[in-house]
């Protein structure tokens, strides 16, 4: 089985999360992310998928009063990204994120992709040009935009904007990429493009993707985790989860008896 | 058997008609309220044009724009508007030089850095500043700021454009700060999250993402501030002087268009006299200036939109 040959890139260890209103949104979650694999998070709306995903890049730090408990350890350096001594900015430099709704910046296509590099202090035009081109190619957007790199990003279609956001996240060579329902705002063709892209990216980095679309999880992921009410109900190979789930709750969700 | 059916329909119909009539009446009242504003504007423009027309029967348009003196009430009358325009532009420019940086930085601080509590305290104070009567600002300029400036430039006259401009700038800071802050707070959180997720700091997010996203609102705030500054009367009338003076030197004393208008309007000039008509000609120029600033603002706003 794949688990034998691949290394663990990151793992959550007994992770609990509390929103500022005191609500406990994650309950003792432990699971690995295998390197160069796609791990999908599925479960009914409100079960804590986004909450879990956003722990990885410390997005919850942006809002006062949120509290993490437990660890998310990155390998091979064994950094606990949730440790209060670890700078969230350092974490975000290693783990990038693509959001549910495309959220390009009010800048040109070029500057959107260059943003992460500029933030990191890169100013060399040649390096920047190369990186932008490479990232846009990596996000399968280069051919569509190469003649209008200095147009405003808002002029792109929704699917193109989402690929631009992927290029933006790619440009800084992250180790892990988080996707929070990246296709829920897109049409079927754009969705297929993004899915294909995720599968391609797998060779370069480790992916964690939240999806409410079970076919999508089955199509793209290597591992699947089923969450319910803040708990991890089952985690296994995607094939196993979709053909022979170990838990009754998972089976009910997958077969549509519930959710 | 037909009668009850009719009876059940007609009250409903009556109610419908009543409601329709009520709707129409409300609509009419609302439209009239809107019309009052529009009609007033047109009336003002009409009066300005009409009186100015009489003015320009006596004074040539060329003289009006090229003569370097404005002395309509003197024996040796000159009708060159430029001294008033230079006073207006200089004081407004000083005010903007003060208010734009401070107002914008305050807005960035309030919107992106201040805690909820700080914002709740600072914003009302800023808005309180708007409520201070402009006369108070005028005397503040004359009796506080100018003496302070005189300790730096001993030769500074008691009436000068620098002091008036600075105080006018302080006066319009709240407009810029408050409107820019509103524009920045309207930037969706998802945009900020996108920036933070790229590893940006709070400062980078504020400067590189939130400010450009809010730029059209911020520029709108600047436009409003320019209009305020150009149209501001009391501060300049009190602290900048009342002598029309063709100069752009902030250390000089000079009169603005508005200062001239109040000065003359407070005296009792006979209707139809050239002095009386000169107010309207000056007012027309003032209106043209604010209008062109607005048009310029729209143009800048559009240009910014395309290039960020
Ligand atoms: N900012 C917040 N404050 C308090 N509770 C929240 C907040 N965001 C989400 N929640 C709650 O946490 C739970 C998990 O939400 P979320 O992670 O968004 O679910 P999912 O992504 O699986 O749909 C839900 O019950 C939701 O109501
Ligand atoms: Mg979600």
XYZ file of C-alpha atoms and ligand atoms in Angstrom:
595
model
C 0.000 0.000 0.000
C 1.021 3.564 -0.659
C 1.350 4.358 3.020
C 4.342 2.092 3.283
C 6.451 3.906 0.722
C 5.566 7.573 1.352
C 6.749 9.886 4.063
C 4.461 11.874 6.289
C 4.672 15.586 5.464
C 2.571 16.822 8.359
C 0.314 15.397 10.995
C -2.320 16.651 13.365
C -2.009 15.254 16.855
C -4.997 15.346 19.154
C -6.047 18.714 17.743
C -8.815 20.672 19.441
C -9.977 24.089 18.352
C -12.133 26.660 20.119
C -13.683 29.715 18.480
C -13.722 32.942 20.456
C -17.339 32.324 21.444
C -16.153 29.180 23.250
C -17.545 26.741 20.672
C -15.360 23.668 20.336
C -15.201 23.173 16.587
C -12.584 20.391 16.473
C -12.491 17.452 18.827
C -9.263 15.567 19.240
C -8.335 15.154 15.599
C -5.268 13.109 14.689
C -4.397 12.353 11.102
C -1.418 12.461 8.718
C -0.848 14.246 5.424
C 1.341 12.087 3.211
C 3.968 13.765 1.134
C 3.117 14.275 -2.549
C -0.368 12.964 -1.959
C -3.777 14.545 -2.025
C -5.798 14.211 1.136
C -9.490 15.097 0.912
C -11.696 16.225 3.784
C -15.361 15.418 3.388
C -18.370 15.759 5.644
C -21.627 17.663 5.957
C -21.605 21.444 6.019
C -20.581 22.844 9.395
C -18.691 19.731 10.507
C -15.413 21.628 10.856
C -13.590 20.959 7.578
C -12.638 24.599 6.995
C -11.816 25.073 10.646
C -9.400 22.144 10.471
C -7.824 23.273 7.207
C -7.296 26.811 8.490
C -5.386 25.523 11.512
C -2.556 24.442 9.204
C -1.650 27.995 8.173
C -2.780 29.597 11.432
C -5.537 31.601 9.724
C -7.454 31.583 12.986
C -4.762 33.855 14.450
C -6.308 36.713 12.482
C -9.297 36.814 14.790
C -8.743 37.444 18.470
C -9.913 34.891 21.003
C -9.530 31.729 18.934
C -7.640 28.918 20.644
C -5.758 25.877 19.388
C -4.948 22.867 21.529
C -2.751 20.006 20.379
C -0.192 19.932 17.603
C 0.258 20.045 13.875
C 3.769 18.817 13.253
C 5.570 19.358 9.971
C 8.228 16.974 8.779
C 11.117 16.495 8.364
C 11.945 19.345 10.768
C 9.348 18.433 13.395
C 8.070 21.992 13.705
C 4.796 22.278 15.547
C 3.103 25.006 13.520
C 0.652 25.691 16.331
C 3.380 26.406 18.857
C 2.958 29.974 20.095
C 6.704 30.464 19.632
C 6.398 29.759 15.907
C 5.753 32.836 13.779
C 2.541 32.354 11.786
C 4.153 34.238 8.903
C 6.899 31.598 8.758
C 4.217 28.941 8.657
C 2.349 30.676 5.837
C 5.547 30.920 3.850
C 5.679 27.123 3.838
C 1.977 26.360 3.600
C -0.104 28.288 1.095
C -3.833 28.377 0.624
C -6.475 28.632 -2.085
C -9.874 29.847 -0.972
C -13.431 28.862 -1.728
C -14.168 32.003 -3.701
C -11.406 33.297 -5.962
C -9.940 36.309 -4.163
C -7.411 37.963 -6.474
C -5.917 41.250 -5.317
C -6.865 44.529 -6.980
C -3.683 44.373 -9.038
C -2.524 43.184 -12.414
C -2.272 39.481 -13.220
C 1.505 39.760 -12.982
C 1.466 41.544 -9.632
C -0.968 39.020 -8.195
C 1.445 36.203 -8.892
C 4.454 38.262 -7.822
C 2.811 39.223 -4.530
C 4.250 36.435 -2.395
C 7.724 37.101 -3.789
C 7.489 40.820 -3.133
C 6.291 40.137 0.381
C 9.408 38.021 0.819
C 11.582 40.932 -0.300
C 12.336 39.728 -3.832
C 12.870 42.668 -6.180
C 14.986 41.291 -8.988
C 12.948 41.752 -12.145
C 14.476 38.782 -13.980
C 13.945 36.333 -11.154
C 10.441 37.691 -10.714
C 9.592 37.358 -14.418
C 10.809 33.767 -14.432
C 8.921 32.845 -11.281
C 5.710 34.454 -12.484
C 5.901 32.620 -15.797
C 6.700 29.329 -14.098
C 3.831 29.705 -11.636
C 1.352 30.664 -14.342
C 2.455 27.656 -16.386
C 2.154 25.484 -13.300
C -1.400 26.723 -12.873
C -2.197 26.083 -16.574
C -2.975 29.740 -17.107
C 0.088 30.993 -18.956
C -1.200 30.553 -22.498
C -4.393 32.428 -21.724
C -2.781 35.435 -20.081
C 0.743 35.767 -21.421
C -0.265 38.643 -23.706
C -2.067 40.583 -21.005
C -0.030 40.121 -17.867
C -0.600 43.735 -16.910
C -4.364 43.650 -17.153
C -6.359 43.840 -13.967
C -6.941 40.372 -12.512
C -10.639 41.136 -12.020
C -11.123 40.991 -15.778
C -10.486 37.236 -15.811
C -13.305 34.686 -15.663
C -14.053 32.942 -12.368
C -12.179 29.797 -13.344
C -9.199 31.817 -14.542
C -9.233 33.833 -11.328
C -9.111 30.642 -9.304
C -6.175 29.368 -11.369
C -4.545 32.750 -10.835
C -4.949 32.250 -7.092
C -3.324 28.847 -7.471
C -0.458 30.424 -9.441
C -0.119 33.043 -6.703
C 0.118 30.300 -4.103
C 2.552 28.297 -6.243
C 4.975 31.128 -6.957
C 6.621 30.876 -3.566
C 7.289 27.121 -3.763
C 5.212 26.024 -0.789
C 5.594 22.580 0.740
C 1.896 22.137 1.412
C -1.081 23.653 -0.358
C -4.484 23.954 1.280
C -7.622 24.125 -0.859
C -10.935 25.068 0.767
C -13.687 23.953 -1.631
C -11.755 25.473 -4.539
C -14.361 24.644 -7.172
C -17.615 25.358 -5.396
C -17.965 28.717 -7.164
C -17.015 27.374 -10.596
C -18.772 25.801 -13.581
C -18.124 22.129 -14.502
C -15.444 22.866 -17.109
C -13.483 25.163 -14.814
C -13.930 22.576 -12.062
C -12.454 19.848 -14.254
C -9.488 22.122 -15.033
C -8.770 22.740 -11.371
C -9.081 19.069 -10.500
C -6.669 18.121 -13.244
C -4.318 20.792 -11.995
C -4.384 19.488 -8.429
C -3.446 16.038 -9.641
C -0.542 17.516 -11.581
C 0.643 19.573 -8.622
C 0.805 16.510 -6.456
C 4.236 15.658 -7.789
C 5.586 18.954 -6.439
C 3.845 19.325 -3.126
C 1.451 17.924 -0.573
C -2.225 18.815 -0.873
C -5.067 19.009 1.623
C -8.411 19.725 -0.013
C -11.811 20.342 1.527
C -14.681 19.374 -0.691
C -18.386 18.898 -0.264
C -18.448 17.069 -3.552
C -17.835 13.376 -2.959
C -17.204 12.613 -6.623
C -14.453 15.177 -6.507
C -12.857 13.551 -3.481
C -13.077 10.170 -5.180
C -11.636 11.531 -8.425
C -8.641 13.444 -7.147
C -7.579 12.264 -3.718
C -5.332 9.503 -2.461
C -6.621 9.630 1.091
C -9.963 10.733 2.440
C -11.019 11.834 5.884
C -14.672 11.920 6.859
C -15.560 14.433 9.555
C -18.755 14.886 11.469
C -19.554 17.420 14.207
C -15.925 18.352 14.720
C -14.732 14.771 14.974
C -12.725 12.690 12.585
C -14.941 9.673 12.005
C -12.783 7.802 9.531
C -9.535 8.263 7.659
C -8.258 5.851 5.026
C -7.232 5.302 1.430
C -9.752 6.981 -0.814
C -10.496 3.705 -2.589
C -11.219 2.044 0.705
C -13.451 4.857 1.974
C -15.548 4.864 -1.181
C -15.775 1.116 -1.755
C -15.621 -0.389 1.668
C -15.850 2.160 4.479
C -15.049 0.886 7.933
C -17.690 2.875 9.742
C -21.440 2.847 9.329
C -21.612 6.689 9.534
C -19.173 7.052 6.659
C -21.119 4.633 4.534
C -24.387 6.461 5.257
C -22.840 9.771 4.237
C -21.239 8.419 1.091
C -24.297 6.565 -0.069
C -26.360 9.685 0.505
C -28.507 8.205 3.259
C -27.512 11.186 5.307
C -26.089 14.656 4.704
C -76.336 33.914 -4.754
C -74.439 36.458 -6.783
C -74.689 39.160 -4.187
C -72.373 37.648 -1.521
C -69.714 37.041 -4.166
C -69.782 40.687 -5.173
C -69.674 41.729 -1.563
C -66.518 39.720 -0.917
C -64.758 41.197 -3.930
C -65.556 44.861 -3.578
C -64.003 45.494 -0.115
C -60.803 43.895 -1.359
C -60.913 46.005 -4.463
C -61.556 49.098 -2.387
C -58.604 48.265 -0.199
C -56.452 47.839 -3.287
C -57.516 51.195 -4.643
C -56.934 52.865 -1.288
C -53.491 51.348 -1.113
C -52.695 52.402 -4.661
C -53.778 55.957 -3.985
C -51.708 56.036 -0.818
C -48.698 54.730 -2.727
C -49.162 57.378 -5.395
C -49.404 60.168 -2.822
C -46.248 59.008 -1.062
C -44.491 58.759 -4.396
C -45.559 62.279 -5.275
C -44.335 63.687 -1.952
C -40.982 61.974 -2.355
C -40.653 63.232 -5.894
C -41.459 66.768 -4.790
C -38.813 66.589 -2.076
C -36.270 65.505 -4.671
C -37.486 68.234 -7.007
C -36.954 70.915 -4.368
C -33.272 70.040 -4.199
C -32.875 69.902 -7.963
C -34.884 73.104 -8.488
C -32.848 74.944 -5.848
C -29.636 73.944 -7.582
C -30.929 75.128 -10.913
C -32.193 78.359 -9.368
C -28.779 79.047 -7.833
C -26.997 78.382 -11.100
C -29.581 80.539 -12.885
C -29.143 83.494 -10.537
C -25.354 83.155 -10.690
C -25.419 83.159 -14.470
C -27.944 85.981 -14.720
C -26.145 88.368 -12.376
C -22.763 87.415 -13.833
C -24.077 88.209 -17.275
C -24.849 91.781 -16.173
C -21.391 91.902 -14.608
C -19.736 90.879 -17.848
C -21.638 93.609 -19.718
C -19.458 96.093 -17.831
C -16.271 94.065 -17.438
C -14.638 92.217 -20.301
C -14.005 88.530 -19.785
C -10.381 89.024 -20.809
C -9.844 91.657 -18.120
C -11.551 89.378 -15.630
C -9.019 86.630 -16.216
C -5.894 88.659 -16.943
C -6.015 91.712 -14.704
C -3.754 91.158 -11.703
C -5.818 93.280 -9.316
C -9.219 92.819 -7.779
C -10.542 96.118 -6.446
C -14.181 96.352 -7.541
C -15.134 98.664 -4.684
C -12.332 101.186 -5.142
C -12.349 104.398 -7.090
C -9.771 102.872 -9.427
C -11.701 99.641 -9.955
C -9.971 96.522 -11.270
C -11.757 93.285 -11.928
C -9.064 90.612 -12.181
C -10.247 87.435 -10.424
C -6.785 85.849 -10.331
C -5.720 87.286 -6.956
C -8.757 85.618 -5.366
C -8.108 82.396 -7.259
C -4.475 82.322 -6.141
C -5.545 82.840 -2.519
C -8.122 80.065 -2.795
C -5.732 77.625 -4.432
C -2.857 78.340 -2.060
C -4.878 77.923 1.132
C -6.547 74.789 -0.258
C -3.215 73.298 -1.294
C -1.762 73.878 2.187
C -4.868 72.343 3.736
C -4.590 69.264 1.532
C -0.872 68.925 2.179
C -1.769 68.673 5.858
C -4.974 66.659 5.642
C -4.226 64.064 2.958
C -1.237 62.372 4.640
C -2.555 62.649 8.187
C -6.092 61.688 7.193
C -4.988 58.716 5.114
C -2.592 57.421 7.744
C -5.277 57.803 10.412
C -7.685 55.850 8.232
C -5.176 53.046 7.704
C -4.464 52.944 11.409
C -8.124 52.948 12.408
C -9.201 50.382 9.871
C -6.272 47.958 9.912
C -4.393 48.340 13.178
C -6.589 49.760 15.916
C -8.394 47.363 18.205
C -12.155 47.464 18.222
C -12.054 49.416 21.473
C -9.618 52.057 20.219
C -11.719 52.568 17.121
C -14.866 52.997 19.160
C -13.160 55.752 21.136
C -11.305 57.553 18.339
C -13.998 57.654 15.663
C -16.561 59.635 17.672
C -13.836 62.094 18.662
C -12.929 62.574 15.003
C -16.543 63.112 14.137
C -16.864 65.590 16.986
C -14.160 67.637 15.306
C -16.487 68.006 12.315
C -19.077 69.623 14.571
C -16.792 72.415 15.793
C -18.035 75.706 14.293
C -15.612 76.963 11.660
C -15.435 80.388 13.361
C -13.709 78.679 16.255
C -11.137 77.240 13.852
C -10.671 80.704 12.348
C -9.788 82.277 15.669
C -7.671 79.265 16.553
C -5.644 79.996 13.415
C -5.419 83.701 14.134
C -4.623 83.600 17.855
C -2.821 80.311 18.289
C -1.316 78.902 15.098
C -0.104 82.180 13.588
C 1.722 83.324 16.775
C 3.299 79.872 16.899
C 4.432 80.203 13.286
C 5.662 83.717 13.992
C 8.092 82.312 16.506
C 9.640 80.439 13.567
C 9.206 83.144 10.887
C 9.258 86.433 12.794
C 8.381 88.343 9.629
C 5.113 86.460 9.143
C 2.149 88.874 8.987
C -0.735 88.360 11.427
C -2.964 87.481 8.525
C -1.344 84.796 6.408
C -2.316 81.865 4.246
C -0.022 79.365 5.968
C -1.753 79.469 9.347
C -5.206 79.530 7.769
C -4.305 76.656 5.443
C -2.890 74.484 8.214
C -5.955 74.958 10.387
C -8.235 74.324 7.453
C -6.253 71.125 6.902
C -6.828 70.052 10.485
C -10.480 70.822 9.958
C -10.810 68.464 6.984
C -8.730 65.594 8.436
C -11.866 63.965 9.866
C -13.550 63.943 6.462
C -10.634 62.192 4.826
C -10.003 59.860 7.749
C -13.609 58.895 8.251
C -14.513 58.399 4.594
C -11.285 56.576 3.778
C -11.760 54.354 6.781
C -15.263 53.478 5.634
C -13.879 52.606 2.210
C -11.153 50.423 3.696
C -13.493 48.629 6.046
C -15.719 47.816 3.104
C -12.896 45.781 1.561
C -13.959 42.155 2.001
C -12.162 40.126 4.653
C -11.451 37.437 2.039
C -9.068 39.859 0.316
C -7.107 40.390 3.548
C -7.090 36.664 4.243
C -5.636 36.099 0.789
C -2.813 38.460 1.608
C -2.099 37.015 5.042
C -2.169 33.523 3.600
C 0.676 34.580 1.295
C 2.769 35.351 4.340
C 2.196 39.109 4.294
C 2.407 41.155 7.467
C -0.378 43.374 8.681
C 1.419 46.431 7.332
C 2.005 44.871 3.908
C -1.627 43.814 3.773
C -2.793 47.319 4.656
C -0.552 49.069 2.134
C -0.396 46.616 -0.757
C -3.883 45.137 -0.726
C -6.438 47.017 1.356
C -5.465 50.544 0.291
C -5.492 49.814 -3.459
C -8.749 47.914 -3.058
C -10.302 50.954 -1.398
C -8.641 53.529 -3.649
C -11.781 54.752 -5.359
C -13.381 55.501 -1.989
C -10.209 57.137 -0.750
C -9.992 59.336 -3.840
C -13.636 60.234 -3.326
C -12.705 61.361 0.177
C -9.947 63.554 -1.244
C -12.359 65.122 -3.712
C -14.804 65.943 -0.969
C -11.952 67.412 1.023
C -10.870 69.606 -1.902
C -14.399 70.857 -2.345
C -14.594 71.605 1.366
C -11.289 73.446 1.312
C -12.103 75.494 -1.772
C -15.521 76.410 -0.415
C -14.384 77.024 3.171
C -15.073 80.584 4.237
C -14.718 81.478 7.906
C -11.183 80.277 8.571
C -9.701 82.087 5.592
C -11.814 85.204 6.063
C -10.631 85.467 9.662
C -7.030 84.323 9.460
C -5.721 84.710 5.903
C -6.562 88.372 5.422
C -9.055 90.207 3.242
C -6.712 91.947 0.829
C -6.779 90.325 -2.598
C -3.191 89.617 -3.454
C -1.883 87.750 -6.473
C 0.572 85.421 -4.754
C 1.159 81.755 -4.148
C 3.494 82.393 -1.225
C 1.978 80.834 1.918
C 3.707 83.438 4.069
C 1.740 86.259 2.451
C -1.618 87.565 3.412
C -4.336 87.219 0.783
C -8.069 86.900 0.245
C -9.909 83.912 -1.149
C -13.029 83.950 -3.309
C -15.192 82.985 -0.367
C -13.616 85.562 1.905
C -14.363 88.255 -0.657
C -17.957 87.118 -1.000
C -18.733 87.294 2.726
C -16.852 90.526 3.101
C -18.851 92.241 0.384
C -22.131 90.532 1.123
C -22.000 91.798 4.703
C -21.765 95.391 3.579
C -24.892 96.948 2.102
C -24.333 97.263 -1.603
C -27.188 98.467 -3.772
C -28.767 95.797 -5.970
C -27.584 96.014 -9.548
C -24.361 97.838 -8.690
C -21.177 96.446 -10.151
C -19.877 95.532 -6.673
C -23.035 93.552 -6.040
C -22.724 91.769 -9.372
C -19.064 90.986 -8.757
C -20.105 88.628 -5.957
C -21.955 86.506 -8.448
C -19.109 86.492 -10.924
C -16.768 85.370 -8.136
C -19.327 82.751 -7.062
C -19.512 81.437 -10.604
C -15.752 80.979 -10.662
C -15.912 79.187 -7.313
C -18.533 76.845 -8.661
C -16.533 76.186 -11.804
C -13.524 75.347 -9.647
C -15.326 72.831 -7.452
C -16.937 71.331 -10.508
C -13.620 70.889 -12.292
C -12.093 69.337 -9.173
C -14.940 66.866 -9.141
C -14.466 66.020 -12.792
C -10.742 65.680 -12.255
C -11.446 63.403 -9.284
C -13.662 61.165 -11.361
C -11.000 60.980 -14.021
C -8.296 60.055 -11.506
C -10.584 57.484 -9.986
C -11.200 55.837 -13.319
C -7.517 55.877 -14.179
C -6.563 54.314 -10.861
C -9.128 51.597 -11.341
C -7.531 50.545 -14.591
C -3.946 50.536 -13.466
C -3.769 48.968 -10.033
N -15.902 32.474 13.334
C -16.618 31.511 13.960
N -17.010 31.681 15.232
C -17.729 30.718 15.869
N -18.091 29.565 15.311
C -17.718 29.323 14.044
C -16.966 30.299 13.299
N -16.744 29.790 12.064
C -17.323 28.577 12.035
N -17.914 28.273 13.225
C -18.620 27.033 13.573
O -17.703 25.964 13.557
C -18.286 24.822 12.976
C -17.450 24.334 11.830
O -17.498 25.283 10.775
P -16.675 25.103 9.424
O -15.310 24.665 9.760
O -16.819 26.338 8.648
O -17.471 23.922 8.725
P -17.341 23.335 7.252
O -16.202 23.992 6.573
O -17.162 21.866 7.447
O -18.646 23.605 6.579
C -19.698 25.194 12.592
O -20.566 24.751 13.583
C -19.673 26.692 12.539
O -20.911 27.216 12.895
Mg -16.178 25.309 4.863
